[in-house]
Amino acid sequence: MLGKPVLDATGETIGTIHDVAIATREVFPRVTSLAFVGPDKTPFMLSWRKYVASIDDDQVTLTVARPELRFSYLQPDEVLLSRDLLSKQIVDTQGMKVVRVNDLKLSESKNQLRLLGAEVGARGILRGLSPLLERAASAAATLVGRELSENLIAWNYMDLLDRDLSHVQLSVTHKRLHELHPADVADVLEQLSPAQRAAVFEHLDNTQAALTVAELEDELQADVIDDLGSQRASDILEMMDPDDAADIIGDLPYDKAEALLRLMGVQEASTVRSLLGYREKTAGGIMTPEVTTVTEEMTVEQVIEHIRSEATESETIYYIYVVDEERRLDGVISLRDLVVAQPGTLVSDIAERDVFTVNPDDDQEDVAETMSKYDLLAVPVVDETNKLLGIVTVDDALDVMEEESAEDLALATGSIREQGPIASLWWWFVRRSAWLLVWALAFLAVAMLRAQLDPIVAGTANARLGVGLVFMTLATALLPLLLKTAEEVSSRAVAELIEGSDTETRPSLGRRLLRESGIGIAMGLVGGFLAFIWVETLYGGAIAQAVQFAAVTSVSILATVLVGATLGEIALRRSAAGKRVSGSSLGITAMVVGALLYLTLAFWIGTLVGVAGVS
Amino acid sequence: VTTAGADTRRRTGLIALLAVIGPGIITASAGNDAGGISTYSVAGADFGYEMLWLIPIMTLALVVVQEMAVRMGAVTGKGFAALIRERFGIRPSFFAMLALVISNAATSVSEFAGIASAMEILGVSRYLAVPIAALAVWMLVVRGSYRRVEKILLGLSAVFIAYVISALLVGPDWAEVARATVLPTFEITSGFVVLSIAMVGTTIAPWMQFFVQSNVVDKGLTVRDLSLQRVDVISGTIAAGLIAWCIVLTTGTVLHGSGAGIATAADAAGALAPVAGRYATQLFAIGLLGASLLAACVLPLTASYAVCEAFGFERGIDRSWAEAPVFNGIYTFVIVFGAAFILIPGLNLISIMVFSQVIGGILLPFLLVFMMVIVNDRRIMGRHVNRRANNVIAWGTIVAVTALTLALVGMTVLGVS
């Protein structure tokens, strides 16, 4: 539509359409103004309602002649479609995505234009390039039985990133980015650049900002806080749950962290500081110190009064913990117990004495498992004197479980990506073919070595070196045997890792090596036999050499199995110590070590034997 | 007290510089890739010192262009592709992206040519080396682990600092060199014009502007960091320019007189003989391999990011094929195209490397015009629009390269050789 001629009432062309403005207050906004450029390239604004007589495919006709036109200005609640919307990035507040507007769809009825929505799909791009192209693609799609669908976003589900809409009055149903649920805002923020993120944060009040930051991915949290001004950042951190705030502050550079802690309220800062003392991935690292506590001699009525006055501070009130004057844990009351009890009942009469507790150094995964096993909404963290330090709430436990299952998945599939069906197929393929890559690289290395050494060997007639090289080449050919064995051993170790077998039931390193060496000897014998046949029949070498080569092969395979088992053991220990372990790097290390061992051993034995006979 | 205060201030200054530094230096170093090395070597071998004067001028132009890209990124917080789309609309940005993808695919061909040359020096057939390298690059890109490898590769390509030492050791006629660096000389032959375009194309490669700007945006740098970013851009560009100058100088001294010319990468390595003696070819091969692999990882990603940014497709290396088909499709295409092209039997790798830079040089003015319009638009850049000196140099570059291209076309039509 842009670029169409504008004709006045006398039929004279006075310019071309430059832009149109819409009224922002409606769900399907009307076009309210027309901007056109005259011959001298200056843009003018006209009221659509007053001056536009008719619109069709070729032109816009006005109601009056050129001299009678009165120009207007862009109103604060008007948005220019071409300037502010077309080609710009917008937030789709329904699909929680950041998209680019490729085209705008307008509908016409009785000379009244309305904005139906923004086209953000490939179809809009094709139309923008050429309507012919769109028709061709649409026809092609129909031919293969598919439809080239439109991807429209209605005005009330858009939020503009580049133009600040905060001063513009919008229709009641209009959804703005900062009015979404904090988890959704966080989803969108993750798709934006740092500058755009900062702009969105300007519109969030501190409470919303605190909730949003808590929902962001861990890696982004510290970045976002780091980019905010110190005062604002400390205000936001104060509003967050202390355990979440401590996580973020722990990830910040030291200077910045100290500056923020100093700006925070004394009480909040000291809570966060005390939490910073605990190690990550333990009960202490994920607990919150804000707990509702009562003493034994209080009545149910007093307890409820106490909760009312304190509840806003606490993360959960479903459990109320009973402590003595030294804050040692004596029991627990559930909200349910309180509600059904008579107001005058003493706490000591209804408190459950047998409380499940965890220690601050306990692994977070164990804590989450305890909570899931006993269906707890929160579990208290106590020190060795049974003093109550804080609680781990169910939301933190869910995060832990998600994190740990993602880690297990990463271990099993060798990647930490989110995967669609095609991607996981690819990854399966890549992982399964790791041995192929190692094999190809080994061939490459041996080829390079021979390219360098063969002329020297030929020159000096050094038979020993020659046999070594031949042995090594033969070994390269048989390498897959060893590589598949290494893969097998390491995938067994990974399986054990995922099962997370307990330390008690796990065999010791010695027993494991013994068990694996049985498999190793069997595999080695088979490999040796194959190697023997291979050298004898194909190369017609002396029996002695065939036997030696077979021995090298057997020993290498056995050694690879043992190396794989030892690596698996190391991985298990690291995993037990709470460190991240990568399943595919375990396998690849075993393969590379085994391959190097096999090739060097073959070369070395070859030079040692040194009788030319095979070539 | 005062000394302590001064000390802290100086340290924060240094730390601030280290935090900002990077995009410019990395971009400029990655710019000295396979195509760059071979183009400079051929320039020296074929024309001696005659092209030396181009290098200071191109370095100045590169500083100006890169500074504009960095400024655009810092002021708007958006990538170059996004700005092109928002300022010009769908159709022009389609052509801009087409130009970028073509020049990136061509440059990617030259990177794989560099990998093949380096591996052939080390005794490995290109039919084995190139597919494996392509698979390795593809995996580095999809797993996003190339950032970790980036430093190793940068270190490997630092081998080319050997050219600086080599330049000192070959003992050129310094008076002659100084004269050639300052006084322009022309030859009206298509060989000279082609090589001039290739020199511009490899020094001010189109993808570098997209890359440096998106780096600035991703780091969240703002106008306040601008002065430090200028230091980064200028130092990186001058270092890259110095190496280019030394390559032309050494090849001009060592290879030009002999009349041998450069037919293979091993010939080009001859220029390092004063430093490395008989290990010169191996040293050259290792450097070439590092530089080529680095650029081969960066190029497909730059193209993918730019196209998806311009058209609003889902992007990011952590997106699967189902989520981001266009993004994954483009970088796979660029890698596969680059590798497959090299597997055509009977190609002369050196000419491929130089020719692909010519394509980059021809497409450069298109993209620079977009950049000039955006960087002078007050609605976008506010008070950070271009100064006059910037405009003069940048437009000068555009006009000069366009003129060279037209001259090349004219010569081809008229049959001047």
JSON list of C-alpha atoms in Angstrom, two decimals, chain B residues 156-278:
[
{"chain": "B", "resi": 156, "resn": "LEU", "atom": "CA", "xyz": [48.31, -21.21, 15.92]},
{"chain": "B", "resi": 157, "resn": "SER", "atom": "CA", "xyz": [47.66, -18.41, 13.48]},
{"chain": "B", "resi": 158, "resn": "ALA", "atom": "CA", "xyz": [49.97, -16.19, 15.53]},
{"chain": "B", "resi": 159, "resn": "VAL", "atom": "CA", "xyz": [52.66, -18.17, 13.70]},
{"chain": "B", "resi": 160, "resn": "PHE", "atom": "CA", "xyz": [52.36, -15.49, 11.03]},
{"chain": "B", "resi": 161, "resn": "ILE", "atom": "CA", "xyz": [54.12, -13.08, 13.33]},
{"chain": "B", "resi": 162, "resn": "ALA", "atom": "CA", "xyz": [57.10, -14.97, 11.92]},
{"chain": "B", "resi": 163, "resn": "TYR", "atom": "CA", "xyz": [56.63, -12.82, 8.80]},
{"chain": "B", "resi": 164, "resn": "VAL", "atom": "CA", "xyz": [57.55, -9.76, 10.85]},
{"chain": "B", "resi": 165, "resn": "ILE", "atom": "CA", "xyz": [60.84, -11.40, 11.88]},
{"chain": "B", "resi": 166, "resn": "SER", "atom": "CA", "xyz": [61.35, -12.70, 8.38]},
{"chain": "B", "resi": 167, "resn": "ALA", "atom": "CA", "xyz": [60.90, -9.18, 7.00]},
{"chain": "B", "resi": 168, "resn": "LEU", "atom": "CA", "xyz": [63.71, -7.97, 9.27]},
{"chain": "B", "resi": 169, "resn": "LEU", "atom": "CA", "xyz": [65.96, -10.88, 8.36]},
{"chain": "B", "resi": 170, "resn": "VAL", "atom": "CA", "xyz": [65.67, -10.80, 4.56]},
{"chain": "B", "resi": 171, "resn": "GLY", "atom": "CA", "xyz": [67.43, -7.46, 4.48]},
{"chain": "B", "resi": 172, "resn": "PRO", "atom": "CA", "xyz": [65.34, -5.58, 1.94]},
{"chain": "B", "resi": 173, "resn": "ASP", "atom": "CA", "xyz": [66.38, -2.24, 0.51]},
{"chain": "B", "resi": 174, "resn": "TRP", "atom": "CA", "xyz": [64.62, -0.20, 3.18]},
{"chain": "B", "resi": 175, "resn": "ALA", "atom": "CA", "xyz": [64.75, 3.06, 1.23]},
{"chain": "B", "resi": 176, "resn": "GLU", "atom": "CA", "xyz": [63.03, 1.36, -1.67]},
{"chain": "B", "resi": 177, "resn": "VAL", "atom": "CA", "xyz": [60.47, -0.19, 0.69]},
{"chain": "B", "resi": 178, "resn": "ALA", "atom": "CA", "xyz": [59.71, 3.18, 2.27]},
{"chain": "B", "resi": 179, "resn": "ARG", "atom": "CA", "xyz": [59.27, 4.76, -1.14]},
{"chain": "B", "resi": 180, "resn": "ALA", "atom": "CA", "xyz": [56.96, 1.94, -2.30]},
{"chain": "B", "resi": 181, "resn": "THR", "atom": "CA", "xyz": [54.87, 2.22, 0.87]},
{"chain": "B", "resi": 182, "resn": "VAL", "atom": "CA", "xyz": [54.27, 5.93, 0.44]},
{"chain": "B", "resi": 183, "resn": "LEU", "atom": "CA", "xyz": [54.22, 6.50, -3.31]},
{"chain": "B", "resi": 184, "resn": "PRO", "atom": "CA", "xyz": [51.40, 4.83, -5.27]},
{"chain": "B", "resi": 185, "resn": "THR", "atom": "CA", "xyz": [52.28, 2.97, -8.45]},
{"chain": "B", "resi": 186, "resn": "PHE", "atom": "CA", "xyz": [49.80, 1.51, -10.91]},
{"chain": "B", "resi": 187, "resn": "GLU", "atom": "CA", "xyz": [49.91, -1.06, -13.60]},
{"chain": "B", "resi": 188, "resn": "ILE", "atom": "CA", "xyz": [47.13, -1.09, -16.15]},
{"chain": "B", "resi": 189, "resn": "THR", "atom": "CA", "xyz": [46.89, -4.87, -16.35]},
{"chain": "B", "resi": 190, "resn": "SER", "atom": "CA", "xyz": [43.98, -7.03, -15.34]},
{"chain": "B", "resi": 191, "resn": "GLY", "atom": "CA", "xyz": [46.30, -9.00, -13.05]},
{"chain": "B", "resi": 192, "resn": "PHE", "atom": "CA", "xyz": [47.08, -5.88, -11.05]},
{"chain": "B", "resi": 193, "resn": "VAL", "atom": "CA", "xyz": [43.43, -4.77, -10.87]},
{"chain": "B", "resi": 194, "resn": "VAL", "atom": "CA", "xyz": [42.20, -8.23, -9.86]},
{"chain": "B", "resi": 195, "resn": "LEU", "atom": "CA", "xyz": [44.80, -8.45, -7.12]},
{"chain": "B", "resi": 196, "resn": "SER", "atom": "CA", "xyz": [43.96, -4.94, -5.88]},
{"chain": "B", "resi": 197, "resn": "ILE", "atom": "CA", "xyz": [40.29, -5.91, -5.53]},
{"chain": "B", "resi": 198, "resn": "ALA", "atom": "CA", "xyz": [41.31, -9.12, -3.79]},
{"chain": "B", "resi": 199, "resn": "MET", "atom": "CA", "xyz": [43.51, -7.15, -1.37]},
{"chain": "B", "resi": 200, "resn": "VAL", "atom": "CA", "xyz": [40.59, -4.87, -0.44]},
{"chain": "B", "resi": 201, "resn": "GLY", "atom": "CA", "xyz": [38.20, -7.83, -0.26]},
{"chain": "B", "resi": 202, "resn": "THR", "atom": "CA", "xyz": [40.39, -9.75, 2.13]},
{"chain": "B", "resi": 203, "resn": "THR", "atom": "CA", "xyz": [41.39, -6.79, 4.31]},
{"chain": "B", "resi": 204, "resn": "ILE", "atom": "CA", "xyz": [37.93, -5.24, 4.65]},
{"chain": "B", "resi": 205, "resn": "ALA", "atom": "CA", "xyz": [36.02, -8.54, 4.30]},
{"chain": "B", "resi": 206, "resn": "PRO", "atom": "CA", "xyz": [32.22, -8.03, 4.42]},
{"chain": "B", "resi": 207, "resn": "TRP", "atom": "CA", "xyz": [31.65, -10.59, 7.17]},
{"chain": "B", "resi": 208, "resn": "MET", "atom": "CA", "xyz": [34.09, -8.82, 9.51]},
{"chain": "B", "resi": 209, "resn": "GLN", "atom": "CA", "xyz": [31.73, -5.86, 9.95]},
{"chain": "B", "resi": 210, "resn": "PHE", "atom": "CA", "xyz": [28.81, -8.12, 10.89]},
{"chain": "B", "resi": 211, "resn": "PHE", "atom": "CA", "xyz": [31.02, -10.13, 13.20]},
{"chain": "B", "resi": 212, "resn": "VAL", "atom": "CA", "xyz": [32.57, -7.23, 15.11]},
{"chain": "B", "resi": 213, "resn": "GLN", "atom": "CA", "xyz": [29.21, -5.51, 15.55]},
{"chain": "B", "resi": 214, "resn": "SER", "atom": "CA", "xyz": [27.40, -8.57, 16.86]},
{"chain": "B", "resi": 215, "resn": "ASN", "atom": "CA", "xyz": [30.29, -9.19, 19.22]},
{"chain": "B", "resi": 216, "resn": "VAL", "atom": "CA", "xyz": [29.83, -5.68, 20.63]},
{"chain": "B", "resi": 217, "resn": "VAL", "atom": "CA", "xyz": [26.08, -6.26, 20.98]},
{"chain": "B", "resi": 218, "resn": "ASP", "atom": "CA", "xyz": [26.47, -9.65, 22.66]},
{"chain": "B", "resi": 219, "resn": "LYS", "atom": "CA", "xyz": [28.93, -8.24, 25.16]},
{"chain": "B", "resi": 220, "resn": "GLY", "atom": "CA", "xyz": [26.37, -5.57, 26.02]},
{"chain": "B", "resi": 221, "resn": "LEU", "atom": "CA", "xyz": [28.85, -2.75, 25.40]},
{"chain": "B", "resi": 222, "resn": "THR", "atom": "CA", "xyz": [27.41, 0.75, 25.33]},
{"chain": "B", "resi": 223, "resn": "VAL", "atom": "CA", "xyz": [28.34, 4.25, 24.27]},
{"chain": "B", "resi": 224, "resn": "ARG", "atom": "CA", "xyz": [30.28, 4.67, 27.52]},
{"chain": "B", "resi": 225, "resn": "ASP", "atom": "CA", "xyz": [32.70, 1.95, 26.38]},
{"chain": "B", "resi": 226, "resn": "LEU", "atom": "CA", "xyz": [33.23, 3.58, 22.99]},
{"chain": "B", "resi": 227, "resn": "SER", "atom": "CA", "xyz": [36.66, 5.11, 23.61]},
{"chain": "B", "resi": 228, "resn": "LEU", "atom": "CA", "xyz": [38.06, 1.79, 24.84]},
{"chain": "B", "resi": 229, "resn": "GLN", "atom": "CA", "xyz": [36.50, -0.01, 21.91]},
{"chain": "B", "resi": 230, "resn": "ARG", "atom": "CA", "xyz": [38.25, 2.40, 19.57]},
{"chain": "B", "resi": 231, "resn": "VAL", "atom": "CA", "xyz": [41.57, 1.43, 21.14]},
{"chain": "B", "resi": 232, "resn": "ASP", "atom": "CA", "xyz": [40.67, -2.21, 20.56]},
{"chain": "B", "resi": 233, "resn": "VAL", "atom": "CA", "xyz": [39.70, -1.69, 16.93]},
{"chain": "B", "resi": 234, "resn": "ILE", "atom": "CA", "xyz": [42.69, 0.50, 16.09]},
{"chain": "B", "resi": 235, "resn": "SER", "atom": "CA", "xyz": [45.28, -1.73, 17.77]},
{"chain": "B", "resi": 236, "resn": "GLY", "atom": "CA", "xyz": [43.86, -4.92, 16.25]},
{"chain": "B", "resi": 237, "resn": "THR", "atom": "CA", "xyz": [43.64, -3.44, 12.78]},
{"chain": "B", "resi": 238, "resn": "ILE", "atom": "CA", "xyz": [47.12, -1.95, 12.86]},
{"chain": "B", "resi": 239, "resn": "ALA", "atom": "CA", "xyz": [48.59, -5.27, 14.04]},
{"chain": "B", "resi": 240, "resn": "ALA", "atom": "CA", "xyz": [46.83, -7.09, 11.21]},
{"chain": "B", "resi": 241, "resn": "GLY", "atom": "CA", "xyz": [47.94, -4.39, 8.74]},
{"chain": "B", "resi": 242, "resn": "LEU", "atom": "CA", "xyz": [51.54, -4.70, 9.91]},
{"chain": "B", "resi": 243, "resn": "ILE", "atom": "CA", "xyz": [51.52, -8.45, 9.30]},
{"chain": "B", "resi": 244, "resn": "ALA", "atom": "CA", "xyz": [49.99, -7.96, 5.86]},
{"chain": "B", "resi": 245, "resn": "TRP", "atom": "CA", "xyz": [52.68, -5.38, 5.05]},
{"chain": "B", "resi": 246, "resn": "CYS", "atom": "CA", "xyz": [55.42, -7.76, 6.17]},
{"chain": "B", "resi": 247, "resn": "ILE", "atom": "CA", "xyz": [53.99, -10.61, 4.07]},
{"chain": "B", "resi": 248, "resn": "VAL", "atom": "CA", "xyz": [54.04, -8.49, 0.91]},
{"chain": "B", "resi": 249, "resn": "LEU", "atom": "CA", "xyz": [57.49, -7.22, 1.84]},
{"chain": "B", "resi": 250, "resn": "THR", "atom": "CA", "xyz": [59.05, -10.66, 2.42]},
{"chain": "B", "resi": 251, "resn": "THR", "atom": "CA", "xyz": [57.43, -12.39, -0.52]},
{"chain": "B", "resi": 252, "resn": "GLY", "atom": "CA", "xyz": [58.36, -9.36, -2.61]},
{"chain": "B", "resi": 253, "resn": "THR", "atom": "CA", "xyz": [62.00, -9.69, -1.56]},
{"chain": "B", "resi": 254, "resn": "VAL", "atom": "CA", "xyz": [62.36, -13.47, -1.56]},
{"chain": "B", "resi": 255, "resn": "LEU", "atom": "CA", "xyz": [60.07, -14.64, -4.33]},
{"chain": "B", "resi": 256, "resn": "HIS", "atom": "CA", "xyz": [59.68, -11.73, -6.73]},
{"chain": "B", "resi": 257, "resn": "GLY", "atom": "CA", "xyz": [63.27, -11.64, -8.00]},
{"chain": "B", "resi": 258, "resn": "SER", "atom": "CA", "xyz": [63.40, -15.37, -8.62]},
{"chain": "B", "resi": 259, "resn": "GLY", "atom": "CA", "xyz": [60.63, -15.12, -11.18]},
{"chain": "B", "resi": 260, "resn": "ALA", "atom": "CA", "xyz": [59.13, -18.34, -9.91]},
{"chain": "B", "resi": 261, "resn": "GLY", "atom": "CA", "xyz": [55.75, -16.97, -8.84]},
{"chain": "B", "resi": 262, "resn": "ILE", "atom": "CA", "xyz": [53.45, -18.89, -6.52]},
{"chain": "B", "resi": 263, "resn": "ALA", "atom": "CA", "xyz": [51.80, -22.03, -7.84]},
{"chain": "B", "resi": 264, "resn": "THR", "atom": "CA", "xyz": [51.28, -23.90, -4.56]},
{"chain": "B", "resi": 265, "resn": "ALA", "atom": "CA", "xyz": [51.16, -23.04, -0.89]},
{"chain": "B", "resi": 266, "resn": "ALA", "atom": "CA", "xyz": [54.60, -24.60, -0.44]},
{"chain": "B", "resi": 267, "resn": "ASP", "atom": "CA", "xyz": [56.00, -21.90, -2.76]},
{"chain": "B", "resi": 268, "resn": "ALA", "atom": "CA", "xyz": [54.40, -19.22, -0.61]},
{"chain": "B", "resi": 269, "resn": "ALA", "atom": "CA", "xyz": [56.04, -20.76, 2.43]},
{"chain": "B", "resi": 270, "resn": "GLY", "atom": "CA", "xyz": [59.42, -19.98, 0.91]},
{"chain": "B", "resi": 271, "resn": "ALA", "atom": "CA", "xyz": [59.08, -16.46, 2.32]},
{"chain": "B", "resi": 272, "resn": "LEU", "atom": "CA", "xyz": [59.48, -17.86, 5.83]},
{"chain": "B", "resi": 273, "resn": "ALA", "atom": "CA", "xyz": [62.77, -19.57, 4.97]},
{"chain": "B", "resi": 274, "resn": "PRO", "atom": "CA", "xyz": [64.89, -16.76, 6.47]},
{"chain": "B", "resi": 275, "resn": "VAL", "atom": "CA", "xyz": [63.31, -17.50, 9.88]},
{"chain": "B", "resi": 276, "resn": "ALA", "atom": "CA", "xyz": [62.63, -21.20, 9.89]},
{"chain": "B", "resi": 277, "resn": "GLY", "atom": "CA", "xyz": [65.10, -22.53, 7.35]},
{"chain": "B", "resi": 278, "resn": "ARG", "atom": "CA", "xyz": [64.09, -25.93, 6.12]}
]
